């Protein structure tokens, strides 16, 4: 079998590499990492090819830079661009060489006035296929992968909470057996009170509200060692312990960013990552860092280390501290599709495509009888205003498909996709089983008016978003899966 790019995908056994970039623009710091992934066919010669990432090599780690700001509510876009350009030069790579990875705008930086402008500028600057996202839930998931917590959850059988604390937020992601159980984000971070010349310079709004509710007064110009400062860091550690135990008090609401903890089982083990964990574990103490801090970071780290309630959990040291998110973004966000797929190259790359899962439950006839309802639900979920937001259908648990079955399924897909608000948009299918090529070619044979993107061997579910990159030499495509939904059992 020959792919559209002329490579014998069934006999693909040669070495192929792709370059990935991870860029983390946080409340306090900005970091960059360049990696190289090796791809190989891990299936036998007589089997359907399965191209997987078999090795990840970090080519370049940037220093930790202070995130450039114009003022308290505005990111210095030109300053961020200059950091990225300079670090790309030092790494010896061009944006055109970057084929996958992620730009993550994290913490309070995501709420800055010009965050959307920054995203737009970086999407043009940093590479052809880079995810740009600012969601705190996703940030916590990526940090857990970069810190080692995700991998550890698959080996220990324990419920592991990764707590990534930076300048403005603490992002909690809870895993067991490499399955996401839930998340929670809090206004806990090193830069929520800043100092200058031994005196308070700034107090973040959530901390100001906490102090007011608790009867403390603190204002700019007060001494750095004021009792109210110690109260804040001690309270943050206590509130963190309550969140992890799902014992949220009413007074903790002021520190919540979004929803309350939503995992079901009790947490066994905790792992701290992020800038505050660097203050706790000093992994990079010998490195000259460009970011200098004058805030409550050290006091917060000490309060967490000394908190009696947190000591009731098992503690596990992270594999990475301050670089957990950027390592996760650069090395852990990419998956590889199956090799026998059908794609329209001129439509790629595609970004931020929402997923709607439809489960056939091993029965084609029953599945097809409710297929139209599923697409109507997908439109209602993702395009309620009928503005033309496209989506991808994830077809899971298909039964064995003969020739006539594939034809019947393809015709049903065409019929229901023509009922979308903008039926001329590409038909995007993700198939759980190895059926992408045959379904895609059958759709093409029907001479559909839409472009066809049909990939397989990617695990997703309703609520996920995916980015699909340009086809590689081996015929596969890199896919970034952004998981935003949670399992509760």
CSV table of C-alpha atoms in Angstrom, one decimal, residues 22-230:
chain,number,residue,atom,x,y,z
A,22,UNK,CA,7.2,23.7,24.0
A,23,UNK,CA,6.7,27.3,25.1
A,24,UNK,CA,5.3,28.2,28.5
A,25,UNK,CA,4.4,31.8,29.2
A,26,UNK,CA,3.4,32.0,32.8
A,27,UNK,CA,2.6,34.6,35.4
A,28,UNK,CA,6.2,34.8,36.6
A,29,UNK,CA,8.3,33.1,34.0
A,30,UNK,CA,8.7,32.2,30.3
A,31,UNK,CA,10.5,29.0,29.2
A,32,UNK,CA,11.1,27.2,26.0
A,33,UNK,CA,12.2,23.7,25.1
A,34,UNK,CA,13.0,22.1,21.7
A,35,UNK,CA,12.8,18.3,21.3
A,36,UNK,CA,13.2,15.7,18.6
A,37,UNK,CA,10.9,12.7,18.3
A,38,UNK,CA,11.8,9.4,16.6
A,39,UNK,CA,9.1,7.5,14.8
A,40,UNK,CA,9.1,3.8,14.1
A,41,UNK,CA,6.7,1.1,12.9
A,42,UNK,CA,6.2,-1.1,15.9
A,43,UNK,CA,4.0,-3.6,14.1
A,44,UNK,CA,5.3,-6.7,12.5
A,45,UNK,CA,6.0,-6.8,8.7
A,46,UNK,CA,2.7,-8.7,8.1
A,47,UNK,CA,0.5,-6.4,10.2
A,48,UNK,CA,-1.2,-3.1,9.7
A,49,UNK,CA,1.5,-0.5,10.3
A,50,UNK,CA,1.5,1.2,13.7
A,51,UNK,CA,3.8,4.2,13.8
A,52,UNK,CA,4.6,5.3,17.3
A,53,UNK,CA,7.0,7.8,18.9
A,54,UNK,CA,9.7,5.6,20.2
A,55,UNK,CA,12.2,8.1,21.5
A,56,UNK,CA,12.1,11.7,22.7
A,57,UNK,CA,15.4,13.7,22.8
A,58,UNK,CA,15.6,17.1,24.4
A,59,UNK,CA,17.7,19.3,22.1
A,60,UNK,CA,17.6,22.6,23.9
A,61,UNK,CA,16.3,24.0,27.2
A,62,UNK,CA,16.1,27.8,27.5
A,63,UNK,CA,16.9,29.7,30.7
A,64,UNK,CA,14.0,30.7,32.9
A,65,UNK,CA,13.1,34.2,31.9
A,66,UNK,CA,10.9,36.7,33.7
A,67,UNK,CA,7.7,37.1,31.7
A,68,UNK,CA,7.9,40.6,30.2
A,69,UNK,CA,4.9,42.8,31.1
A,70,UNK,CA,4.1,46.4,30.0
A,71,UNK,CA,2.0,46.9,33.1
A,72,UNK,CA,-0.1,44.8,35.6
A,73,UNK,CA,-2.7,44.0,33.0
A,74,UNK,CA,-0.8,43.9,29.7
A,75,UNK,CA,1.8,41.4,28.4
A,76,UNK,CA,4.7,42.8,26.5
A,77,UNK,CA,4.1,40.9,23.2
A,78,UNK,CA,7.2,42.2,21.5
A,79,UNK,CA,9.3,41.2,24.6
A,80,UNK,CA,7.9,37.6,24.5
A,81,UNK,CA,8.5,37.4,20.7
A,82,UNK,CA,12.1,38.6,21.2
A,83,UNK,CA,12.7,35.8,23.8
A,84,UNK,CA,11.4,33.2,21.4
A,85,UNK,CA,13.3,34.5,18.4
A,86,UNK,CA,16.5,34.6,20.4
A,87,UNK,CA,16.1,31.1,21.9
A,88,UNK,CA,15.2,29.6,18.5
A,89,UNK,CA,18.5,31.1,17.2
A,90,UNK,CA,20.4,29.7,20.1
A,91,UNK,CA,18.8,26.3,19.5
A,92,UNK,CA,19.6,26.5,15.8
A,93,UNK,CA,16.1,25.9,14.6
A,94,UNK,CA,13.7,27.9,12.4
A,95,UNK,CA,9.9,28.1,13.0
A,96,UNK,CA,9.4,26.3,9.7
A,97,UNK,CA,11.1,23.2,11.2
A,98,UNK,CA,8.6,22.9,14.1
A,99,UNK,CA,6.0,20.3,13.3
A,100,UNK,CA,4.3,19.8,16.6
A,101,UNK,CA,4.3,21.0,20.2
A,102,UNK,CA,2.4,23.5,22.3
A,103,UNK,CA,2.4,27.2,23.3
A,104,UNK,CA,0.8,27.3,26.8
A,105,UNK,CA,-0.2,30.7,28.2
A,106,UNK,CA,-0.6,29.9,31.8
A,107,UNK,CA,-1.7,31.3,35.2
A,108,UNK,CA,-2.8,34.9,35.4
A,109,UNK,CA,-1.0,35.7,32.1
A,110,UNK,CA,-4.0,34.1,30.4
A,111,UNK,CA,-6.2,36.8,31.9
A,112,UNK,CA,-4.2,39.7,30.7
A,113,UNK,CA,-5.9,42.3,28.5
A,114,UNK,CA,-3.9,41.3,25.4
A,115,UNK,CA,-3.6,37.6,25.9
A,116,UNK,CA,-5.6,36.9,22.7
A,117,UNK,CA,-3.3,39.2,20.7
A,118,UNK,CA,-0.3,37.3,22.1
A,119,UNK,CA,-1.8,34.0,21.0
A,120,UNK,CA,-2.4,35.4,17.5
A,121,UNK,CA,1.1,36.8,17.2
A,122,UNK,CA,2.8,33.6,18.5
A,123,UNK,CA,0.8,31.4,16.1
A,124,UNK,CA,2.4,33.2,13.2
A,125,UNK,CA,5.8,33.4,14.9
A,126,UNK,CA,6.6,30.1,16.6
A,127,UNK,CA,5.8,27.5,14.0
A,128,UNK,CA,3.3,26.1,11.7
A,129,UNK,CA,1.7,23.5,14.1
A,130,UNK,CA,1.7,24.8,17.6
A,131,UNK,CA,-1.3,24.6,20.0
A,132,UNK,CA,-2.1,27.8,21.8
A,133,UNK,CA,-4.2,27.4,24.9
A,134,UNK,CA,-4.8,29.1,28.2
A,135,UNK,CA,-7.1,26.7,30.1
A,136,UNK,CA,-6.1,26.1,33.7
A,137,UNK,CA,-7.4,22.5,33.6
A,138,UNK,CA,-5.3,21.7,30.6
A,139,UNK,CA,-2.3,23.4,32.2
A,140,UNK,CA,-2.5,21.2,35.2
A,141,UNK,CA,-2.7,18.0,33.0
A,142,UNK,CA,0.3,19.0,31.0
A,143,UNK,CA,2.3,19.9,34.1
A,144,UNK,CA,1.5,16.5,35.6
A,145,UNK,CA,2.9,14.8,32.5
A,146,UNK,CA,6.0,17.0,32.6
A,147,UNK,CA,6.6,16.4,36.3
A,148,UNK,CA,6.4,12.6,36.1
A,149,UNK,CA,3.2,12.3,38.1
A,150,UNK,CA,1.2,10.9,35.1
A,151,UNK,CA,3.7,8.1,34.4
A,152,UNK,CA,4.0,7.4,38.2
A,153,UNK,CA,0.2,6.9,38.4
A,154,UNK,CA,0.4,4.1,35.9
A,155,UNK,CA,3.0,2.2,37.9
A,156,UNK,CA,1.9,2.7,41.5
A,157,UNK,CA,-1.9,2.1,41.3
A,158,UNK,CA,-2.3,5.0,43.7
A,159,UNK,CA,-4.3,8.2,43.2
A,160,UNK,CA,-1.7,10.9,42.6
A,161,UNK,CA,-2.4,14.6,42.7
A,162,UNK,CA,0.1,16.8,40.8
A,163,UNK,CA,0.0,20.4,42.2
A,164,UNK,CA,1.7,22.8,39.8
A,165,UNK,CA,2.2,26.2,41.6
A,166,UNK,CA,3.6,29.1,39.7
A,167,UNK,CA,3.3,32.9,40.2
A,168,UNK,CA,-0.4,33.2,40.1
A,169,UNK,CA,-2.2,29.9,40.3
A,170,UNK,CA,-2.0,26.3,41.6
A,171,UNK,CA,-3.2,23.8,39.1
A,172,UNK,CA,-4.2,20.4,40.6
A,173,UNK,CA,-4.6,17.4,38.3
A,174,UNK,CA,-5.5,14.0,39.8
A,175,UNK,CA,-4.6,10.7,38.1
A,176,UNK,CA,-4.9,7.0,38.7
A,177,UNK,CA,-3.5,4.4,36.2
A,178,UNK,CA,-2.8,7.3,33.8
A,179,UNK,CA,-6.5,8.2,33.8
A,180,UNK,CA,-7.5,11.7,34.6
A,181,UNK,CA,-9.9,11.8,37.6
A,182,UNK,CA,-10.4,15.5,38.0
A,183,UNK,CA,-8.8,18.9,38.4
A,184,UNK,CA,-9.0,22.1,40.5
A,185,UNK,CA,-7.3,25.5,40.2
A,186,UNK,CA,-6.7,27.9,43.0
A,187,UNK,CA,-5.4,31.5,43.4
A,188,UNK,CA,-2.2,30.3,45.1
A,189,UNK,CA,1.1,31.4,43.8
A,190,UNK,CA,4.3,33.2,44.5
A,191,UNK,CA,3.6,36.6,42.9
A,192,UNK,CA,0.2,37.2,44.6
A,193,UNK,CA,2.1,39.5,47.0
A,194,UNK,CA,5.2,41.3,45.7
A,195,UNK,CA,7.9,43.2,47.5
A,196,UNK,CA,10.3,46.0,46.7
A,197,UNK,CA,13.1,47.2,49.0
A,198,UNK,CA,11.7,45.1,51.9
A,199,UNK,CA,8.1,46.5,51.6
A,200,UNK,CA,4.9,45.4,50.1
A,201,UNK,CA,4.6,46.6,46.5
A,202,UNK,CA,1.5,44.8,45.1
A,203,UNK,CA,-1.3,42.6,46.5
A,204,UNK,CA,-3.4,40.6,44.1
A,205,UNK,CA,-7.2,41.0,44.2
A,206,UNK,CA,-8.0,37.5,45.5
A,207,UNK,CA,-5.5,37.9,48.3
A,208,UNK,CA,-6.8,41.4,49.2
A,209,UNK,CA,-10.4,39.9,49.4
A,210,UNK,CA,-9.0,37.0,51.6
A,211,UNK,CA,-7.4,39.4,54.0
A,212,UNK,CA,-10.5,41.6,54.2
A,213,UNK,CA,-12.7,38.6,54.9
A,214,UNK,CA,-10.3,37.3,57.6
A,215,UNK,CA,-10.0,40.7,59.3
A,216,UNK,CA,-6.4,41.5,58.3
A,217,UNK,CA,-5.2,44.7,56.8
A,218,UNK,CA,-2.2,44.9,54.4
A,219,UNK,CA,-1.4,47.6,51.9
A,220,UNK,CA,1.4,48.8,49.7
A,221,UNK,CA,4.3,50.1,51.8
A,222,UNK,CA,3.8,47.8,54.7
A,223,UNK,CA,6.9,45.9,55.8
A,224,UNK,CA,7.7,42.6,54.1
A,225,UNK,CA,7.6,40.7,57.5
A,226,UNK,CA,4.1,41.9,58.4
A,227,UNK,CA,1.9,39.4,60.2
A,228,UNK,CA,-0.7,39.5,57.4
A,229,UNK,CA,1.9,38.2,54.9
A,230,UNK,CA,2.6,35.1,57.1
